Tab-separated table of C-alpha atoms and ligand atoms in Angstrom:
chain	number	residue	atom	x	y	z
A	1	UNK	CA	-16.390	-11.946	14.151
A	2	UNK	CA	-17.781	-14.053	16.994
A	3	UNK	CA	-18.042	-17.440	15.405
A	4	UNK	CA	-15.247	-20.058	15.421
A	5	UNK	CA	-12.369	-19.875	12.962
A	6	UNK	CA	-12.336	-21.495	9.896
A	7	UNK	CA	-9.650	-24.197	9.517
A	8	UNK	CA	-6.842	-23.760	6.725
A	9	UNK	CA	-8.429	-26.902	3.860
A	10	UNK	CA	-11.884	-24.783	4.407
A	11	UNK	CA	-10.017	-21.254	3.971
A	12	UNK	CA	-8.164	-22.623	0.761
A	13	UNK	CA	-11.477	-23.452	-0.547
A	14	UNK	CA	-13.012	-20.625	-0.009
A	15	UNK	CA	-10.350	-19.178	-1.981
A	16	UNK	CA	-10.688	-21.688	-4.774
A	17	UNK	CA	-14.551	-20.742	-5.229
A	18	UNK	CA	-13.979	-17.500	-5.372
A	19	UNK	CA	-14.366	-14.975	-8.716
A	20	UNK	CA	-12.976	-12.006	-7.204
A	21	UNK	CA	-10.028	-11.851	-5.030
A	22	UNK	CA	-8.727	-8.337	-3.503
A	23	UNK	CA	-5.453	-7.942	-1.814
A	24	UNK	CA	-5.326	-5.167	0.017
A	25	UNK	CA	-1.545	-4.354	1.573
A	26	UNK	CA	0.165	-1.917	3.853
A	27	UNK	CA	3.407	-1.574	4.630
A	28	UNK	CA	3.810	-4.983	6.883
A	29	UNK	CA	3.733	-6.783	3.377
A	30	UNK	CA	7.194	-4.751	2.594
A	31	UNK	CA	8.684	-5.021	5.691
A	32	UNK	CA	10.602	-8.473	4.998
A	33	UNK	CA	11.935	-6.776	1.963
A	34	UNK	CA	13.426	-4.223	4.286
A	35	UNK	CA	11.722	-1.182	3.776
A	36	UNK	CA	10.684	0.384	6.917
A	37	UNK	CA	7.217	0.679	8.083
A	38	UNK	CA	5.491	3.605	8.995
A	39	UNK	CA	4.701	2.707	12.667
A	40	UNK	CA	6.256	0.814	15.809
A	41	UNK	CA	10.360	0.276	15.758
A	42	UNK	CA	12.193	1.485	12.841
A	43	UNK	CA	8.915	3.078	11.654
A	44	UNK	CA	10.303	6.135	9.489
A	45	UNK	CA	8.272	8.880	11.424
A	46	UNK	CA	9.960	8.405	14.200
A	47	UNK	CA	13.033	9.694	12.860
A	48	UNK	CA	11.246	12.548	10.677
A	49	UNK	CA	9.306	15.089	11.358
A	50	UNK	CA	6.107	14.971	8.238
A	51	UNK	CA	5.555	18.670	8.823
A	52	UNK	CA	9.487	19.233	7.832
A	53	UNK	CA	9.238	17.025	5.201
A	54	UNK	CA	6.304	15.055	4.152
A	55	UNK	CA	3.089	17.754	3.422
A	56	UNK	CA	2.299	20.400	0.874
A	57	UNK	CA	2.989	23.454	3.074
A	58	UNK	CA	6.384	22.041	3.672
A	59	UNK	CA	7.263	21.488	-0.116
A	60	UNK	CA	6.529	25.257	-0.523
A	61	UNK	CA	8.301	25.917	1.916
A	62	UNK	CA	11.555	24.318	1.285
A	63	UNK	CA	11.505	21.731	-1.444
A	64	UNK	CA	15.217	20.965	-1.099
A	65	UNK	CA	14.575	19.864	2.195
A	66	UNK	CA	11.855	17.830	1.567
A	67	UNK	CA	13.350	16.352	-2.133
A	68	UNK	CA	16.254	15.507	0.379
A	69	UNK	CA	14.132	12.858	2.847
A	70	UNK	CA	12.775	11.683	-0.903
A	71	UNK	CA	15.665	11.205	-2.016
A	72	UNK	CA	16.721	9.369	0.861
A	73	UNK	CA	13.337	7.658	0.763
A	74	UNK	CA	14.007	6.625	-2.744
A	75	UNK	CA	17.697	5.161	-2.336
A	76	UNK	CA	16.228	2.742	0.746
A	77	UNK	CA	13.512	1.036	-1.594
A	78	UNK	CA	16.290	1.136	-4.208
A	79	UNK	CA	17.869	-1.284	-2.454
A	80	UNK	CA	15.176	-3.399	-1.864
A	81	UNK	CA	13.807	-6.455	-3.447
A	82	UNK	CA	9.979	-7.811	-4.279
A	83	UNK	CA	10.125	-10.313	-1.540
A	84	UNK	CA	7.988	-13.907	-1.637
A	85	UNK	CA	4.475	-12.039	-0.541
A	86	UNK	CA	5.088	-9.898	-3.420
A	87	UNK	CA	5.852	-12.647	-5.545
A	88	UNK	CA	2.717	-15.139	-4.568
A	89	UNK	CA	0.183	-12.311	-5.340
A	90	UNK	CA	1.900	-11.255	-8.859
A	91	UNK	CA	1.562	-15.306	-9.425
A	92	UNK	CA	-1.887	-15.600	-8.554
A	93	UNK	CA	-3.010	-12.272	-10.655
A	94	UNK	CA	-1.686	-14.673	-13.414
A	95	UNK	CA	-4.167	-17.425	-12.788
A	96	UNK	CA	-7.294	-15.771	-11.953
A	97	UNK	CA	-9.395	-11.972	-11.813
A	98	UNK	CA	-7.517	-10.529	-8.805
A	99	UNK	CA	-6.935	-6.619	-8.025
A	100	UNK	CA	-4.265	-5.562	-5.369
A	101	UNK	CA	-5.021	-2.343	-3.235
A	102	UNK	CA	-2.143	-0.991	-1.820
A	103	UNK	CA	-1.372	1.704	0.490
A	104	UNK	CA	2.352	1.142	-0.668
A	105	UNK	CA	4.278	3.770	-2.377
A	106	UNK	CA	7.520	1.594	-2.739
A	107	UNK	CA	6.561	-0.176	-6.177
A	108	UNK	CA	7.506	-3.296	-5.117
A	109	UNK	CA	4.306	-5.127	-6.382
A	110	UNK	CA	4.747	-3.167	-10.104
A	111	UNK	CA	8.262	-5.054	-9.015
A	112	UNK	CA	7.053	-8.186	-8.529
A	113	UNK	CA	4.789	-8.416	-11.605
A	114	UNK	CA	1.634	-7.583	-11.166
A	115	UNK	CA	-0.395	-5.458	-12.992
A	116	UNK	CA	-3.954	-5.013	-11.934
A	117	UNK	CA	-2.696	-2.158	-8.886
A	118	UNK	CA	-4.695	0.551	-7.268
A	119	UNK	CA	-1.944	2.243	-5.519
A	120	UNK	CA	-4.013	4.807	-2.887
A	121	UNK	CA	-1.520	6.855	-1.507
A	122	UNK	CA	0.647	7.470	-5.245
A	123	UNK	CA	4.363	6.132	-6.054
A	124	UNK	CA	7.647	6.956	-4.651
A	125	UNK	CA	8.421	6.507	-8.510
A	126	UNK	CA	5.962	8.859	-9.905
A	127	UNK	CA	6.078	12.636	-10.105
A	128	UNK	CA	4.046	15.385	-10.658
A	129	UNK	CA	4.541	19.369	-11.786
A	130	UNK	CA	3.918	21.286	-8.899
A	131	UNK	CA	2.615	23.812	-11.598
A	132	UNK	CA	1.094	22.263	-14.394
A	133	UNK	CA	0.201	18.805	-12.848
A	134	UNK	CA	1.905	16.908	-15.663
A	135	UNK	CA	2.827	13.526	-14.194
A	136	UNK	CA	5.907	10.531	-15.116
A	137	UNK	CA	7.439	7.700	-13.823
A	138	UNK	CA	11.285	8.443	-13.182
A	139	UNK	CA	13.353	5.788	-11.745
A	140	UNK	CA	16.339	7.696	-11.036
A	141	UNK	CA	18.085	8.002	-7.780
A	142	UNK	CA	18.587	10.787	-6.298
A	143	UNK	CA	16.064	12.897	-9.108
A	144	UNK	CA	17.171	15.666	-9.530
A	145	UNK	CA	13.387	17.653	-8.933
A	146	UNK	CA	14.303	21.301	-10.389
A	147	UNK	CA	13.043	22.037	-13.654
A	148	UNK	CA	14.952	23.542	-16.539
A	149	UNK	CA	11.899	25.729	-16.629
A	150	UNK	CA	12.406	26.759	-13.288
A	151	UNK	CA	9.658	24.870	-12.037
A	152	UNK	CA	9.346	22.092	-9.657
A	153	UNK	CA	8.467	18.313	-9.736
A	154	UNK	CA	7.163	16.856	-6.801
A	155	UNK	CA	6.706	13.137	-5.558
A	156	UNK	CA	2.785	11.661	-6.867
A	157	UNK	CA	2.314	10.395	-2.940
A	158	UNK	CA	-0.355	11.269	-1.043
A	159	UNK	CA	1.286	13.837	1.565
A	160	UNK	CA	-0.341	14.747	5.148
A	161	UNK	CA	-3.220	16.683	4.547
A	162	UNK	CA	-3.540	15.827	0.613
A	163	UNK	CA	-6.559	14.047	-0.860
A	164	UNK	CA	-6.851	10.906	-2.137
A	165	UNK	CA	-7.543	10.771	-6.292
A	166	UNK	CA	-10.835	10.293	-6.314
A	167	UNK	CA	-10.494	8.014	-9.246
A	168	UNK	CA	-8.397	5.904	-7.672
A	169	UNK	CA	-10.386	5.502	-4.518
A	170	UNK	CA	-13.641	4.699	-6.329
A	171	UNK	CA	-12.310	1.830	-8.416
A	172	UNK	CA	-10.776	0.918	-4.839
A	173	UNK	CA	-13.943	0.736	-3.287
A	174	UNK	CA	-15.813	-0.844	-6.301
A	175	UNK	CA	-13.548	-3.787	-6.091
A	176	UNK	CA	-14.093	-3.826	-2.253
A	177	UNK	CA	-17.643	-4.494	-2.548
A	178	UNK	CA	-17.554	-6.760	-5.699
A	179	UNK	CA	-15.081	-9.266	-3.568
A	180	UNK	CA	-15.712	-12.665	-2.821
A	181	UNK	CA	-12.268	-12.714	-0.958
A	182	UNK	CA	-10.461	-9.560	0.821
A	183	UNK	CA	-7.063	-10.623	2.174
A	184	UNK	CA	-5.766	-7.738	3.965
A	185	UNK	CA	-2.152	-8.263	4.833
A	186	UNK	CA	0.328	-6.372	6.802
A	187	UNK	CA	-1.841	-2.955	7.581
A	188	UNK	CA	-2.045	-1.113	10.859
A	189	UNK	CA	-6.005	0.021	9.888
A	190	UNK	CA	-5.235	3.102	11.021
A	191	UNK	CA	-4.909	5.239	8.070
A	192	UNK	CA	-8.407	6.703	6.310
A	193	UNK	CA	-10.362	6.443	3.648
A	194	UNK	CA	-8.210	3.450	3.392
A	195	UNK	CA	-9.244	1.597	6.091
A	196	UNK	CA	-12.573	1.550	5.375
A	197	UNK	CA	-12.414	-0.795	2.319
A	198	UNK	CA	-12.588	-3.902	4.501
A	199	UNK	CA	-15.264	-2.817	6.266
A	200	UNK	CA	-17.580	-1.774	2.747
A	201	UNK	CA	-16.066	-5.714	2.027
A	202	UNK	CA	-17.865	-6.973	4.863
A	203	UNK	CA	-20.945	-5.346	4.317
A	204	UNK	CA	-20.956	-6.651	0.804
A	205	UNK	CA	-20.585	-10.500	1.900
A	206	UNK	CA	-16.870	-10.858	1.603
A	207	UNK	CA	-14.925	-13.398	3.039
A	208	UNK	CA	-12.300	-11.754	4.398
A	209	UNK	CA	-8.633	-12.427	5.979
A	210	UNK	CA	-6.296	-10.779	7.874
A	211	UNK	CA	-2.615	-11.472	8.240
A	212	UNK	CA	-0.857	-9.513	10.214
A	213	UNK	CA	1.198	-10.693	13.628
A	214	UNK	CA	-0.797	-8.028	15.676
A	215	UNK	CA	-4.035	-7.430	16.167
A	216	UNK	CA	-5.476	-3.988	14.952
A	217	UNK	CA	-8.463	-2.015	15.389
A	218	UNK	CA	-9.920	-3.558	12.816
A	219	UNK	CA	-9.363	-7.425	13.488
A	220	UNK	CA	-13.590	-8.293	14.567
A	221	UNK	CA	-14.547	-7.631	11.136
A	222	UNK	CA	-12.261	-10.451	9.383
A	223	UNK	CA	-13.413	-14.266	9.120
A	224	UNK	CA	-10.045	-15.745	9.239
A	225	UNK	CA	-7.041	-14.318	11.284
A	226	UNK	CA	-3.372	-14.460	10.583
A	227	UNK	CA	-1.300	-14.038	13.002
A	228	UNK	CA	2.071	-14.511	10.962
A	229	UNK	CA	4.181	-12.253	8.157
A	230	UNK	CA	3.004	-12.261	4.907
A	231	UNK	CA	5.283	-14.643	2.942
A	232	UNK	CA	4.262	-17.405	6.015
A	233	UNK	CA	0.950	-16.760	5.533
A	234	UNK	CA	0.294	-16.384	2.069
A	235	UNK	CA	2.702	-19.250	1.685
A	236	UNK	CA	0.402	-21.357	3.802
A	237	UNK	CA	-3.126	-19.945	1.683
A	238	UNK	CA	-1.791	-20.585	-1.946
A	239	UNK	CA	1.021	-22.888	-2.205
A	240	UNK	CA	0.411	-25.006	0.573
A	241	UNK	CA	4.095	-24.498	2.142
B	301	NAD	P1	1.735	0.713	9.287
B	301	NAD	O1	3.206	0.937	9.362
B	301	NAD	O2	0.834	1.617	10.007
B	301	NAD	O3	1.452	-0.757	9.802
B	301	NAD	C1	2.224	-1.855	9.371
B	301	NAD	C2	1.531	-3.125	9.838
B	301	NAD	O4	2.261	-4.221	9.301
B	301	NAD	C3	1.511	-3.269	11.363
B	301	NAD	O5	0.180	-3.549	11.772
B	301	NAD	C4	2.437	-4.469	11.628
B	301	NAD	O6	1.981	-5.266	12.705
B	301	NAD	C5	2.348	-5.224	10.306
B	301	NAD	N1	3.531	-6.027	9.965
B	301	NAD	C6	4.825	-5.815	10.313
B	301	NAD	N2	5.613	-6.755	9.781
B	301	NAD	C7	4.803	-7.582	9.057
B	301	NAD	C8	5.031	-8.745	8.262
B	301	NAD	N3	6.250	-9.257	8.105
B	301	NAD	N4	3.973	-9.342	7.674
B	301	NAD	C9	2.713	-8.830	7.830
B	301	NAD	N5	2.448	-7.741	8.577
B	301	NAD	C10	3.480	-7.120	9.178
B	301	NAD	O7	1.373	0.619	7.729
B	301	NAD	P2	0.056	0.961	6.887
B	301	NAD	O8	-1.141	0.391	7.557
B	301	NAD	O9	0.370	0.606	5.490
B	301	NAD	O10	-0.086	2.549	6.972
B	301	NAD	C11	1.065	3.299	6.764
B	301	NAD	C12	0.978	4.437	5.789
B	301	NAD	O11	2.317	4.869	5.497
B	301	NAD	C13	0.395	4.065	4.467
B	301	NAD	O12	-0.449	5.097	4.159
B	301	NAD	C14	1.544	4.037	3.464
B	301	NAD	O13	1.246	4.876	2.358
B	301	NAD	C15	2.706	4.670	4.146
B	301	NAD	N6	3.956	3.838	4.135
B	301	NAD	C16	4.295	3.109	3.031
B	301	NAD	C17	5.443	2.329	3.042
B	301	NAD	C18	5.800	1.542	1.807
B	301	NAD	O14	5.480	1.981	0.708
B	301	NAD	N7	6.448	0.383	1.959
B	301	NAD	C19	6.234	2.274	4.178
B	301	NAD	C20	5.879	3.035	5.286
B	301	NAD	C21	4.722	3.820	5.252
C-alpha cells in the first residue's frame, strides 16, 4: 500500500467499527510461548529432514520414525503455555463476531479459549486412521499410534504434499472476504493456499494489518504495519498497553 500509515487512535477505530474481525496467525504468534517456528533460527526444519519425517510417503515408510519426531513434537508444545497474544484474541472472540485462521497446529488458541478456529494445516492433538479415516482428539504424550487392530493412527496435520480439507479452506476463505478487519500476525506468507487469504481480504475491501517484526512478501497489500511481536502489538490495538 502506497498511501501513508494510519496512526494507532485511527487503527483502534477502525477496529471498533468493524462487524467482522479475522485473525489470521502463523507460527510468529507462538513463538513467545516457546514453540519453535518453522523458519529462520531455531526453525524446526532445520534440524529435520520433512521427507524422513513429516509427509505421507514417509509415514508408510516408517511410522515409528516419523511417530518419534511427533512425539517429540508433541512433548515441546506440552510444555508450552497460551501466551498474552493468545489470550487478547480468545478475549476479544468474547466481545464481538471474530473468527481466528490459523496455520498453527500447536492448539494453543483452543488453549487460550477461543472457540470460533479454522485450523488449516490440522492439530498436533488430533489423529486420524491411516485406514479407515476415523478421527479424535488425544492429548496424551508420547501416543502410543499402533492400533490394537493392527492398524495405524496418524497425526490430522497437513503433511508435505497433503491437501488442505477443502471444508476447512472454504469457510477460511469465506470469512476472508466477509472481513471488515484481517489482522495477520506472526506469518512468513510463504506457505499456500494459505497465504492467499489476505490477499482475497484485500480484494474484498478489508482493512487489513500486519504484525510481524519482518517484512514478508506479502507486506504491500496490508494498510497498517506492525513491526513488533504479537503480545506488543496486539497489546497496543485492543487494550491500549
Ligand atoms: P514461519 O515460521 O514461516 O514464519 C514465522 C513468522 O513469524 C516469521 O515471519 C517471523 O518474522 C514471525 N515472528 C517471529 N517471532 C514473532 C513474534 N514474537 N511475533 C510476531 N511474529 C513473529 O511460520 P508460518 O508462516 O506459520 O508458516 C509455517 C508453517 O509451519 C505453517 O504451515 C504451520 O502449519 C507450520 N508450523 C506451525 C507451528 C505451530 O503450530 N506453532 C510451528 C512451526 C511451523
Amino acid at each position: 500500500m502506497s498511501e501513508k500509515q494510519l496512526s494507532l487512535p485511527e487503527v483502534r477505530s477502525k477496529l471498533d467499527d468493524a462487524d467482522k474481525l479475522i485473525f489470521f496467525t502463523g507460527a510468529g504468534i507462538s513463538a513467545e510461548s516457546g514453540v519453535p517456528t518453522y523458519r529462520g533460527a531455531g526453525g524446526i526444519w532445520g534440524s529435520y529432514n520433512y521427507e524422513e519425517y513429516a509427509c505421507q510417503d514417509a509415514f508408510l515408510r516408517n511410522p515409528e520414525a516419523v511417530w518419534s519426531f511427533h512425539n517429540y513434537r508433541r512433548e515441546l508444545v506440552a510444555a508450552c503455555a497460551p501466551n498474552e497474544g493468545h489470550r487478547i484474541i480468545a478475549q476479544i472472540e468474547q466481545e464481538r463476531p471474530c473468527t481466528v485462521i490459523t496455520q498453527n497446529i500447536d492448539g494453543l488458541h483452543h488453549a487460550a479459549g477461543s472457540k470460533n478456529i479454522l485450523e488449516l494445516h490440522g492439530s498436533l492433538w488430533r489423529v486420524r486412521c491411516q485406514t479407515t479415516g476415523e478421527k479424535h482428539v488425544d492429548l496424551a504424550v508420547p501416543f502410543a499410534a499402533r492400533r490394537d487392530d493392527g492398524l495405524w493412527w496418524r497425526p490430522d496435520i497437513i503433511w508435505f504434499g497433503d491437501a488442505l480439507d477443502e471444508r476447512v479452506v472454504d469457510s477460511a476463505m469465506q470469512a476472508a472476504v466477509q472481513a471488515d478487519v484481517f489482522i495477520s500476525i506472526g506469518t512468513s506468507a510463504s506457505v499456500f493456499p494459505a497465504a492467499h487469504l489476505p490477499v482475497y481480504a484485500q480484494q474484498a475491501g478489508a482493512f487489513l494489518i500486519e504484525i510481524n517484526p519482518e517484512e514478508t512478501p506479502l507486506s504491500h497489500v496490508y494498510h497498517h504495519l506492525m513491526r513488533m511481536s504479537a503480545s506488543d502489538a496486539l497489546g497496543a490495538l485492543f487494550n491500549g498497553t
